[in-house]
PDB file of C-alpha atoms in Angstrom:
ATOM      1  CA  UNK W   1       9.810  -8.062  80.144  1.00  0.00           C
ATOM      2  CA  UNK W   2       6.617  -9.576  81.551  1.00  0.00           C
ATOM      3  CA  UNK W   3       4.003  -6.861  80.480  1.00  0.00           C
ATOM      4  CA  UNK W   4       0.475  -8.240  80.212  1.00  0.00           C
ATOM      5  CA  UNK W   5      -0.257  -6.927  76.640  1.00  0.00           C
ATOM      6  CA  UNK W   6      -1.887 -10.160  75.636  1.00  0.00           C
ATOM      7  CA  UNK W   7      -1.476  -9.895  71.856  1.00  0.00           C
ATOM      8  CA  UNK W   8      -0.499 -13.502  71.403  1.00  0.00           C
ATOM      9  CA  UNK W   9      -3.970 -14.884  72.331  1.00  0.00           C
ATOM     10  CA  UNK W  10      -2.532 -16.864  75.251  1.00  0.00           C
ATOM     11  CA  UNK W  11      -3.749 -16.381  78.813  1.00  0.00           C
ATOM     12  CA  UNK W  12      -1.531 -14.989  81.585  1.00  0.00           C
ATOM     13  CA  UNK W  13      -1.183 -18.475  82.905  1.00  0.00           C
ATOM     14  CA  UNK W  14       0.001 -19.868  79.616  1.00  0.00           C
ATOM     15  CA  UNK W  15       2.402 -17.009  78.967  1.00  0.00           C
ATOM     16  CA  UNK W  16       3.904 -17.361  82.424  1.00  0.00           C
ATOM     17  CA  UNK W  17       4.308 -20.995  81.858  1.00  0.00           C
ATOM     18  CA  UNK W  18       6.211 -20.371  78.460  1.00  0.00           C
ATOM     19  CA  UNK W  19       8.460 -17.929  80.033  1.00  0.00           C
ATOM     20  CA  UNK W  20       9.237 -20.144  83.111  1.00  0.00           C
ATOM     21  CA  UNK W  21       9.885 -23.097  80.776  1.00  0.00           C
ATOM     22  CA  UNK W  22      12.561 -21.028  79.215  1.00  0.00           C
ATOM     23  CA  UNK W  23      14.111 -19.999  82.535  1.00  0.00           C
ATOM     24  CA  UNK W  24      14.139 -23.624  83.732  1.00  0.00           C
ATOM     25  CA  UNK W  25      15.751 -24.869  80.513  1.00  0.00           C
ATOM     26  CA  UNK W  26      18.804 -22.643  80.955  1.00  0.00           C
ATOM     27  CA  UNK W  27      18.714 -22.327  84.790  1.00  0.00           C
ATOM     28  CA  UNK W  28      20.860 -19.253  85.041  1.00  0.00           C
ATOM     29  CA  UNK W  29      22.391 -18.473  88.440  1.00  0.00           C
ATOM     30  CA  UNK W  30      20.740 -15.053  88.415  1.00  0.00           C
ATOM     31  CA  UNK W  31      17.715 -13.636  86.615  1.00  0.00           C
ATOM     32  CA  UNK W  32      17.074  -9.901  86.289  1.00  0.00           C
ATOM     33  CA  UNK W  33      13.451  -9.047  85.398  1.00  0.00           C
ATOM     34  CA  UNK W  34      11.882  -5.974  83.762  1.00  0.00           C
ATOM     35  CA  UNK W  35       8.460  -4.552  83.774  1.00  0.00           C
ATOM     36  CA  UNK W  36       7.443  -7.210  86.368  1.00  0.00           C
ATOM     37  CA  UNK W  37       4.594  -5.165  87.614  1.00  0.00           C
ATOM     38  CA  UNK W  38       3.541  -6.234  91.092  1.00  0.00           C
ATOM     39  CA  UNK W  39      -0.255  -5.870  90.474  1.00  0.00           C
ATOM     40  CA  UNK W  40      -0.427  -7.915  87.238  1.00  0.00           C
ATOM     41  CA  UNK W  41      -1.513 -11.458  87.318  1.00  0.00           C
ATOM     42  CA  UNK W  42       1.214 -12.877  85.050  1.00  0.00           C
ATOM     43  CA  UNK W  43       3.971 -11.652  87.330  1.00  0.00           C
ATOM     44  CA  UNK W  44       2.441 -13.283  90.383  1.00  0.00           C
ATOM     45  CA  UNK W  45       2.175 -16.507  88.467  1.00  0.00           C
ATOM     46  CA  UNK W  46       5.844 -16.335  87.362  1.00  0.00           C
ATOM     47  CA  UNK W  47       6.922 -15.775  90.992  1.00  0.00           C
ATOM     48  CA  UNK W  48       4.848 -18.724  92.089  1.00  0.00           C
ATOM     49  CA  UNK W  49       6.122 -21.071  89.364  1.00  0.00           C
ATOM     50  CA  UNK W  50       9.715 -20.083  90.127  1.00  0.00           C
ATOM     51  CA  UNK W  51       9.470 -20.139  93.876  1.00  0.00           C
ATOM     52  CA  UNK W  52      10.698 -23.710  94.155  1.00  0.00           C
ATOM     53  CA  UNK W  53      13.836 -22.947  92.180  1.00  0.00           C
ATOM     54  CA  UNK W  54      14.587 -19.278  92.773  1.00  0.00           C
ATOM     55  CA  UNK W  55      14.696 -16.735  95.530  1.00  0.00           C
ATOM     56  CA  UNK W  56      13.609 -13.167  94.728  1.00  0.00           C
ATOM     57  CA  UNK W  57      15.540 -10.322  96.345  1.00  0.00           C
ATOM     58  CA  UNK W  58      13.083  -8.165  98.091  1.00  0.00           C
ATOM     59  CA  UNK W  59      14.775  -4.733  98.087  1.00  0.00           C
ATOM     60  CA  UNK W  60      12.528  -3.250  95.553  1.00  0.00           C
ATOM     61  CA  UNK W  61       9.316  -4.847  96.867  1.00  0.00           C
ATOM     62  CA  UNK W  62      10.096  -3.541 100.349  1.00  0.00           C
ATOM     63  CA  UNK W  63      10.560  -0.118  98.833  1.00  0.00           C
ATOM     64  CA  UNK W  64       7.203  -0.404  97.284  1.00  0.00           C
ATOM     65  CA  UNK W  65       5.473  -2.174 100.210  1.00  0.00           C
ATOM     66  CA  UNK W  66       7.372  -1.355 103.448  1.00  0.00           C
ATOM     67  CA  UNK W  67       4.933  -3.494 105.414  1.00  0.00           C
ATOM     68  CA  UNK W  68       4.305  -6.700 103.401  1.00  0.00           C
ATOM     69  CA  UNK W  69       1.609  -7.766 105.917  1.00  0.00           C
ATOM     70  CA  UNK W  70      -0.431  -4.618 105.358  1.00  0.00           C
ATOM     71  CA  UNK W  71      -2.911  -3.917 102.712  1.00  0.00           C
ATOM     72  CA  UNK W  72      -2.621  -0.246 103.313  1.00  0.00           C
ATOM     73  CA  UNK W  73      -0.602   1.753 100.721  1.00  0.00           C
ATOM     74  CA  UNK W  74      -0.365   5.503 100.171  1.00  0.00           C
ATOM     75  CA  UNK W  75      -1.105   6.983  96.706  1.00  0.00           C
ATOM     76  CA  UNK W  76       2.547   7.116  95.878  1.00  0.00           C
ATOM     77  CA  UNK W  77       2.968   3.379  96.222  1.00  0.00           C
ATOM     78  CA  UNK W  78      -0.311   2.767  94.370  1.00  0.00           C
ATOM     79  CA  UNK W  79       1.075   4.710  91.439  1.00  0.00           C
ATOM     80  CA  UNK W  80       4.239   2.449  91.179  1.00  0.00           C
ATOM     81  CA  UNK W  81       3.769   0.445  88.049  1.00  0.00           C
ATOM     82  CA  UNK W  82       7.001  -1.251  87.013  1.00  0.00           C
ATOM     83  CA  UNK W  83       9.335  -3.423  88.864  1.00  0.00           C
ATOM     84  CA  UNK W  84      12.891  -4.714  88.210  1.00  0.00           C
ATOM     85  CA  UNK W  85      13.526  -7.578  90.727  1.00  0.00           C
ATOM     86  CA  UNK W  86      16.460  -9.843  90.823  1.00  0.00           C
ATOM     87  CA  UNK W  87      16.155 -13.654  91.467  1.00  0.00           C
ATOM     88  CA  UNK W  88      18.777 -16.256  92.111  1.00  0.00           C
ATOM     89  CA  UNK W  89      18.969 -19.954  91.916  1.00  0.00           C
ATOM     90  CA  UNK W  90      18.568 -21.937  95.124  1.00  0.00           C
ATOM     91  CA  UNK W  91      21.196 -24.447  93.858  1.00  0.00           C
ATOM     92  CA  UNK W  92      23.860 -22.019  92.736  1.00  0.00           C
ATOM     93  CA  UNK W  93      25.429 -21.649  96.150  1.00  0.00           C
ATOM     94  CA  UNK W  94      24.867 -17.887  96.297  1.00  0.00           C
ATOM     95  CA  UNK W  95      24.416 -15.784  99.389  1.00  0.00           C
ATOM     96  CA  UNK W  96      22.685 -12.429  99.315  1.00  0.00           C
ATOM     97  CA  UNK W  97      24.998  -9.941 101.094  1.00  0.00           C
ATOM     98  CA  UNK W  98      22.922  -6.815 100.483  1.00  0.00           C
ATOM     99  CA  UNK W  99      20.461  -5.450  98.005  1.00  0.00           C
ATOM    100  CA  UNK W 100      18.859  -2.081  97.249  1.00  0.00           C
ATOM    101  CA  UNK W 101      16.642  -0.071  94.930  1.00  0.00           C
ATOM    102  CA  UNK W 102      16.737   3.525  93.780  1.00  0.00           C
ATOM    103  CA  UNK W 103      14.569   5.624  91.484  1.00  0.00           C
ATOM    104  CA  UNK W 104      16.315   7.602  88.702  1.00  0.00           C
ATOM    105  CA  UNK W 105      16.621  11.279  89.195  1.00  0.00           C
ATOM    106  CA  UNK W 106      13.241  12.080  87.487  1.00  0.00           C
ATOM    107  CA  UNK W 107      11.498   9.908  90.139  1.00  0.00           C
ATOM    108  CA  UNK W 108       9.121   8.485  87.618  1.00  0.00           C
ATOM    109  CA  UNK W 109       7.685   5.161  88.836  1.00  0.00           C
ATOM    110  CA  UNK W 110       8.985   2.992  86.029  1.00  0.00           C
ATOM    111  CA  UNK W 111      12.546   4.405  85.999  1.00  0.00           C
ATOM    112  CA  UNK W 112      14.765   2.668  88.502  1.00  0.00           C
ATOM    113  CA  UNK W 113      17.653   0.371  89.299  1.00  0.00           C
ATOM    114  CA  UNK W 114      17.709  -2.620  91.646  1.00  0.00           C
ATOM    115  CA  UNK W 115      21.045  -4.185  92.707  1.00  0.00           C
ATOM    116  CA  UNK W 116      22.263  -7.157  94.734  1.00  0.00           C
ATOM    117  CA  UNK W 117      25.716  -8.030  96.028  1.00  0.00           C
ATOM    118  CA  UNK W 118      26.187 -11.854  95.950  1.00  0.00           C
ATOM    119  CA  UNK W 119      28.816 -14.111  97.422  1.00  0.00           C
ATOM    120  CA  UNK W 120      29.459 -17.491  95.872  1.00  0.00           C
ATOM    121  CA  UNK W 121      30.593 -20.719  97.544  1.00  0.00           C
ATOM    122  CA  UNK W 122      34.196 -19.814  97.019  1.00  0.00           C
ATOM    123  CA  UNK W 123      33.672 -16.438  98.854  1.00  0.00           C
ATOM    124  CA  UNK W 124      33.822 -14.457  95.639  1.00  0.00           C
ATOM    125  CA  UNK W 125      31.575 -11.377  95.565  1.00  0.00           C
ATOM    126  CA  UNK W 126      29.912  -9.673  92.605  1.00  0.00           C
ATOM    127  CA  UNK W 127      27.138  -7.124  92.001  1.00  0.00           C
ATOM    128  CA  UNK W 128      24.164  -7.593  89.725  1.00  0.00           C
ATOM    129  CA  UNK W 129      22.077  -4.599  88.677  1.00  0.00           C
ATOM    130  CA  UNK W 130      18.664  -4.533  86.951  1.00  0.00           C
ATOM    131  CA  UNK W 131      17.662  -1.268  85.277  1.00  0.00           C
ATOM    132  CA  UNK W 132      14.654   0.084  83.454  1.00  0.00           C
ATOM    133  CA  UNK W 133      14.386   3.312  81.406  1.00  0.00           C
ATOM    134  CA  UNK W 134      12.160   4.823  78.892  1.00  0.00           C
ATOM    135  CA  UNK W 135      13.095   7.355  76.294  1.00  0.00           C
ATOM    136  CA  UNK W 136      15.776   9.842  77.459  1.00  0.00           C
ATOM    137  CA  UNK W 137      15.879  12.386  74.645  1.00  0.00           C
ATOM    138  CA  UNK W 138      15.253  16.107  74.265  1.00  0.00           C
ATOM    139  CA  UNK W 139      12.450  17.664  72.277  1.00  0.00           C
ATOM    140  CA  UNK W 140      14.688  17.581  69.196  1.00  0.00           C
ATOM    141  CA  UNK W 141      15.348  13.899  69.560  1.00  0.00           C
ATOM    142  CA  UNK W 142      18.945  14.189  70.812  1.00  0.00           C
ATOM    143  CA  UNK W 143      20.058  11.433  73.115  1.00  0.00           C
ATOM    144  CA  UNK W 144      20.660  12.471  76.750  1.00  0.00           C
ATOM    145  CA  UNK W 145      22.995  10.636  79.241  1.00  0.00           C
ATOM    146  CA  UNK W 146      20.916  11.516  82.331  1.00  0.00           C
ATOM    147  CA  UNK W 147      19.470   8.078  83.126  1.00  0.00           C
ATOM    148  CA  UNK W 148      22.873   6.418  82.311  1.00  0.00           C
ATOM    149  CA  UNK W 149      24.546   8.657  84.702  1.00  0.00           C
ATOM    150  CA  UNK W 150      21.911   7.860  87.416  1.00  0.00           C
ATOM    151  CA  UNK W 151      22.551   4.251  86.917  1.00  0.00           C
ATOM    152  CA  UNK W 152      26.302   4.497  87.219  1.00  0.00           C
ATOM    153  CA  UNK W 153      25.770   6.645  90.351  1.00  0.00           C
ATOM    154  CA  UNK W 154      23.550   4.074  91.948  1.00  0.00           C
ATOM    155  CA  UNK W 155      25.952   1.293  91.161  1.00  0.00           C
ATOM    156  CA  UNK W 156      28.865   3.379  92.458  1.00  0.00           C
ATOM    157  CA  UNK W 157      27.022   4.040  95.742  1.00  0.00           C
ATOM    158  CA  UNK W 158      26.992   0.208  96.373  1.00  0.00           C
ATOM    159  CA  UNK W 159      30.696   0.000  95.277  1.00  0.00           C
ATOM    160  CA  UNK W 160      31.602   2.675  97.696  1.00  0.00           C
ATOM    161  CA  UNK W 161      30.358   0.395 100.403  1.00  0.00           C
ATOM    162  CA  UNK W 162      31.364  -3.019  99.110  1.00  0.00           C
ATOM    163  CA  UNK W 163      34.441  -2.082  97.109  1.00  0.00           C
ATOM    164  CA  UNK W 164      35.301  -2.017  93.448  1.00  0.00           C
ATOM    165  CA  UNK W 165      33.854  -5.532  92.872  1.00  0.00           C
ATOM    166  CA  UNK W 166      32.811  -7.333  89.654  1.00  0.00           C
ATOM    167  CA  UNK W 167      29.645  -5.796  88.242  1.00  0.00           C
ATOM    168  CA  UNK W 168      26.961  -7.169  85.836  1.00  0.00           C
ATOM    169  CA  UNK W 169      24.491  -4.463  84.788  1.00  0.00           C
ATOM    170  CA  UNK W 170      21.442  -5.631  82.936  1.00  0.00           C
ATOM    171  CA  UNK W 171      18.269  -3.766  81.763  1.00  0.00           C
ATOM    172  CA  UNK W 172      15.690  -2.640  79.396  1.00  0.00           C
ATOM    173  CA  UNK W 173      17.773   0.418  78.688  1.00  0.00           C
ATOM    174  CA  UNK W 174      15.699   2.026  75.852  1.00  0.00           C
ATOM    175  CA  UNK W 175      18.942   3.029  74.192  1.00  0.00           C
ATOM    176  CA  UNK W 176      20.987   1.119  71.775  1.00  0.00           C
ATOM    177  CA  UNK W 177      24.512   0.956  70.461  1.00  0.00           C
ATOM    178  CA  UNK W 178      26.384   4.103  69.446  1.00  0.00           C
ATOM    179  CA  UNK W 179      23.987   6.415  71.213  1.00  0.00           C
ATOM    180  CA  UNK W 180      25.207   8.969  73.813  1.00  0.00           C
ATOM    181  CA  UNK W 181      23.929   7.009  76.964  1.00  0.00           C
ATOM    182  CA  UNK W 182      25.419   3.700  75.543  1.00  0.00           C
ATOM    183  CA  UNK W 183      28.827   5.391  75.097  1.00  0.00           C
ATOM    184  CA  UNK W 184      28.464   6.825  78.629  1.00  0.00           C
ATOM    185  CA  UNK W 185      28.173   3.304  80.104  1.00  0.00           C
ATOM    186  CA  UNK W 186      31.111   2.171  78.011  1.00  0.00           C
ATOM    187  CA  UNK W 187      33.244   5.128  78.994  1.00  0.00           C
ATOM    188  CA  UNK W 188      32.399   4.395  82.669  1.00  0.00           C
ATOM    189  CA  UNK W 189      34.437   1.224  82.288  1.00  0.00           C
ATOM    190  CA  UNK W 190      31.931  -1.324  81.088  1.00  0.00           C
ATOM    191  CA  UNK W 191      31.715  -3.513  78.040  1.00  0.00           C
ATOM    192  CA  UNK W 192      28.718  -4.864  76.096  1.00  0.00           C
ATOM    193  CA  UNK W 193      28.446  -8.669  76.270  1.00  0.00           C
ATOM    194  CA  UNK W 194      26.640  -8.714  72.881  1.00  0.00           C
ATOM    195  CA  UNK W 195      29.793  -7.278  71.367  1.00  0.00           C
ATOM    196  CA  UNK W 196      32.520  -8.690  73.508  1.00  0.00           C
ATOM    197  CA  UNK W 197      31.510 -12.300  74.347  1.00  0.00           C
ATOM    198  CA  UNK W 198      33.762 -15.064  73.129  1.00  0.00           C
ATOM    199  CA  UNK W 199      30.788 -16.814  71.590  1.00  0.00           C
ATOM    200  CA  UNK W 200      28.167 -14.590  70.153  1.00  0.00           C
ATOM    201  CA  UNK W 201      24.965 -16.114  68.803  1.00  0.00           C
ATOM    202  CA  UNK W 202      22.684 -13.141  68.174  1.00  0.00           C
ATOM    203  CA  UNK W 203      24.365 -10.659  65.964  1.00  0.00           C
ATOM    204  CA  UNK W 204      21.778  -8.414  64.375  1.00  0.00           C
ATOM    205  CA  UNK W 205      18.869  -9.745  66.357  1.00  0.00           C
ATOM    206  CA  UNK W 206      16.892  -7.069  68.206  1.00  0.00           C
ATOM    207  CA  UNK W 207      15.370  -7.797  71.563  1.00  0.00           C
ATOM    208  CA  UNK W 208      12.009  -5.993  71.315  1.00  0.00           C
ATOM    209  CA  UNK W 209       9.084  -7.415  69.345  1.00  0.00           C
ATOM    210  CA  UNK W 210       5.353  -7.641  69.180  1.00  0.00           C
ATOM    211  CA  UNK W 211       4.021 -10.527  71.375  1.00  0.00           C
ATOM    212  CA  UNK W 212       3.191 -13.409  69.069  1.00  0.00           C
ATOM    213  CA  UNK W 213       5.161 -11.987  66.220  1.00  0.00           C
ATOM    214  CA  UNK W 214       8.773 -13.269  66.030  1.00  0.00           C
ATOM    215  CA  UNK W 215      10.384 -10.253  64.525  1.00  0.00           C
ATOM    216  CA  UNK W 216      14.120  -9.864  64.865  1.00  0.00           C
ATOM    217  CA  UNK W 217      14.746  -6.663  62.990  1.00  0.00           C
ATOM    218  CA  UNK W 218      14.135  -4.165  65.772  1.00  0.00           C
ATOM    219  CA  UNK W 219      16.742  -2.659  68.054  1.00  0.00           C
ATOM    220  CA  UNK W 220      18.657  -4.350  70.756  1.00  0.00           C
ATOM    221  CA  UNK W 221      17.736  -2.449  73.758  1.00  0.00           C
ATOM    222  CA  UNK W 222      18.095  -5.193  76.410  1.00  0.00           C
ATOM    223  CA  UNK W 223      21.887  -5.465  77.008  1.00  0.00           C
ATOM    224  CA  UNK W 224      24.167  -6.854  79.632  1.00  0.00           C
ATOM    225  CA  UNK W 225      27.190  -4.763  80.583  1.00  0.00           C
ATOM    226  CA  UNK W 226      30.250  -5.927  82.668  1.00  0.00           C
ATOM    227  CA  UNK W 227      33.456  -4.460  83.987  1.00  0.00           C
ATOM    228  CA  UNK W 228      36.409  -6.355  82.086  1.00  0.00           C
ATOM    229  CA  UNK W 229      38.888  -5.866  84.974  1.00  0.00           C
ATOM    230  CA  UNK W 230      36.994  -8.708  86.709  1.00  0.00           C
ATOM    231  CA  UNK W 231      34.941 -10.555  84.228  1.00  0.00           C
ATOM    232  CA  UNK W 232      35.034 -12.206  80.847  1.00  0.00           C
ATOM    233  CA  UNK W 233      31.803 -12.712  78.861  1.00  0.00           C
ATOM    234  CA  UNK W 234      31.998 -16.305  77.538  1.00  0.00           C
ATOM    235  CA  UNK W 235      28.720 -16.365  75.628  1.00  0.00           C
ATOM    236  CA  UNK W 236      25.709 -14.110  74.683  1.00  0.00           C
ATOM    237  CA  UNK W 237      22.455 -15.128  73.086  1.00  0.00           C
ATOM    238  CA  UNK W 238      19.043 -13.530  72.595  1.00  0.00           C
ATOM    239  CA  UNK W 239      16.583 -16.413  73.066  1.00  0.00           C
ATOM    240  CA  UNK W 240      14.143 -16.402  70.131  1.00  0.00           C
ATOM    241  CA  UNK W 241      11.763 -19.352  69.831  1.00  0.00           C
ATOM    242  CA  UNK W 242       8.080 -20.296  70.196  1.00  0.00           C
ATOM    243  CA  UNK W 243       8.216 -19.853  73.993  1.00  0.00           C
ATOM    244  CA  UNK W 244       9.730 -16.375  74.095  1.00  0.00           C
ATOM    245  CA  UNK W 245       7.858 -15.050  70.982  1.00  0.00           C
ATOM    246  CA  UNK W 246       4.519 -15.802  72.811  1.00  0.00           C
ATOM    247  CA  UNK W 247       5.595 -15.131  76.340  1.00  0.00           C
ATOM    248  CA  UNK W 248       6.794 -11.451  76.238  1.00  0.00           C
ATOM    249  CA  UNK W 249       7.315  -8.476  73.995  1.00  0.00           C
ATOM    250  CA  UNK W 250      11.060  -8.645  74.791  1.00  0.00           C
ATOM    251  CA  UNK W 251      13.335 -11.715  74.154  1.00  0.00           C
ATOM    252  CA  UNK W 252      15.209 -12.982  77.194  1.00  0.00           C
ATOM    253  CA  UNK W 253      19.036 -12.304  76.954  1.00  0.00           C
ATOM    254  CA  UNK W 254      21.362 -14.938  78.153  1.00  0.00           C
ATOM    255  CA  UNK W 255      24.907 -13.997  79.188  1.00  0.00           C
ATOM    256  CA  UNK W 256      27.519 -16.325  80.615  1.00  0.00           C
ATOM    257  CA  UNK W 257      30.349 -14.797  82.657  1.00  0.00           C
ATOM    258  CA  UNK W 258      33.561 -16.118  84.166  1.00  0.00           C
ATOM    259  CA  UNK W 259      35.637 -14.443  86.897  1.00  0.00           C
ATOM    260  CA  UNK W 260      39.174 -13.587  85.810  1.00  0.00           C
ATOM    261  CA  UNK W 261      40.525 -13.578  89.367  1.00  0.00           C
ATOM    262  CA  UNK W 262      39.365 -14.064  92.876  1.00  0.00           C
ATOM    263  CA  UNK W 263      36.940 -11.387  94.321  1.00  0.00           C
ATOM    264  CA  UNK W 264      36.854 -12.305  98.036  1.00  0.00           C
ATOM    265  CA  UNK W 265      36.470  -9.562 100.569  1.00  0.00           C
ATOM    266  CA  UNK W 266      40.292  -9.374 100.767  1.00  0.00           C
ATOM    267  CA  UNK W 267      40.786  -9.197  97.020  1.00  0.00           C
ATOM    268  CA  UNK W 268      38.359  -6.317  96.288  1.00  0.00           C
ATOM    269  CA  UNK W 269      40.044  -2.947  96.417  1.00  0.00           C
ATOM    270  CA  UNK W 270      38.292   0.125  97.715  1.00  0.00           C
ATOM    271  CA  UNK W 271      36.280   2.011  95.189  1.00  0.00           C
ATOM    272  CA  UNK W 272      37.774   5.153  93.756  1.00  0.00           C
ATOM    273  CA  UNK W 273      35.552   7.161  91.304  1.00  0.00           C
ATOM    274  CA  UNK W 274      38.407   9.603  90.736  1.00  0.00           C
ATOM    275  CA  UNK W 275      36.683  12.529  92.403  1.00  0.00           C
ATOM    276  CA  UNK W 276      38.542  12.451  95.736  1.00  0.00           C
ATOM    277  CA  UNK W 277      39.790  15.769  97.161  1.00  0.00           C
ATOM    278  CA  UNK W 278      43.442  16.512  97.273  1.00  0.00           C
ATOM    279  CA  UNK W 279      44.694  17.332 100.783  1.00  0.00           C
ATOM    280  CA  UNK W 280      46.433  20.677 100.897  1.00  0.00           C
ATOM    281  CA  UNK W 281      49.034  21.203 103.614  1.00  0.00           C
ATOM    282  CA  UNK W 282      50.415  24.599 104.417  1.00  0.00           C
ATOM    283  CA  UNK W 283      53.670  23.329 105.731  1.00  0.00           C
ATOM    284  CA  UNK W 284      55.081  21.983 102.463  1.00  0.00           C
ATOM    285  CA  UNK W 285      54.785  19.076 100.149  1.00  0.00           C
ATOM    286  CA  UNK W 286      55.687  16.533 102.826  1.00  0.00           C
ATOM    287  CA  UNK W 287      53.647  18.115 105.612  1.00  0.00           C
ATOM    288  CA  UNK W 288      56.798  18.177 107.770  1.00  0.00           C
ATOM    289  CA  UNK W 289      56.855  21.895 108.289  1.00  0.00           C
ATOM    290  CA  UNK W 290      59.830  22.273 106.034  1.00  0.00           C
ATOM    291  CA  UNK W 291      60.150  22.690 102.186  1.00  0.00           C
ATOM    292  CA  UNK W 292      62.375  20.287 100.382  1.00  0.00           C
ATOM    293  CA  UNK W 293      65.847  21.546  99.489  1.00  0.00           C
ATOM    294  CA  UNK W 294      64.992  21.578  95.788  1.00  0.00           C
ATOM    295  CA  UNK W 295      61.797  23.515  96.251  1.00  0.00           C
ATOM    296  CA  UNK W 296      61.779  27.307  96.608  1.00  0.00           C
ATOM    297  CA  UNK W 297      58.435  28.645  97.792  1.00  0.00           C
ATOM    298  CA  UNK W 298      57.241  31.822  96.155  1.00  0.00           C
ATOM    299  CA  UNK W 299      57.958  34.936  98.234  1.00  0.00           C
TER     300      UNK W 299
END
């Protein structure tokens, strides 16, 4: 998260430098951002500082600003506040195959999912998603699965086009473990890296905090999910130090994944969400015009 609530006493420039220092220490192949609001100074600084090392996918920004050369925006675009861009390292050997952005079903400006399909130097493809929610509860405080369902739907739309490929879904989910939306993500075929990684360094450490205050006792709402048919989570860590405490109100989450098998275009099966229609033929089970000898149709 790169909100500009400047509670730490540091300027936007200083906070941006603290965060970028953290990114460049670890140099992940892909970074998913949250609350990277286009109009705020700190985010422009971060993009500038990272531009030598990372390429930002532009699907969401083009959604916000269809004509980047124009200063004219309608009121709907001006009301857009939050952003969830994805960036990838210029030295990781990744090619951007496609990317997209969709609002969640409530169409509120800070609820959305950005995604990118990448291909690495070996021809293996994978999808990375970056999601942002706020509270999804009813008036009695009961958790709803609406936003989780929206997110899976958006991811599945990309899978319908590019196949049932490896997926890493990151986000500021605004839910936590054992809630209904969390269970929905898990029941959709994903695992939580903070629970399933071979090496786990952050048990019991929450990801949200007050800028400048290194609290670790709040909930873990920034999580990385993956589909275990393709991926193994090797390591997971919430990065808590001087840099991250003073840079943002959310700790960066680092997850390291390994492919379990090749995911080239030829290796990725078609996506089947299980909702396909069954073809009904009037001629009989085989469609040959005759019923099998052991089948007696009702008269």
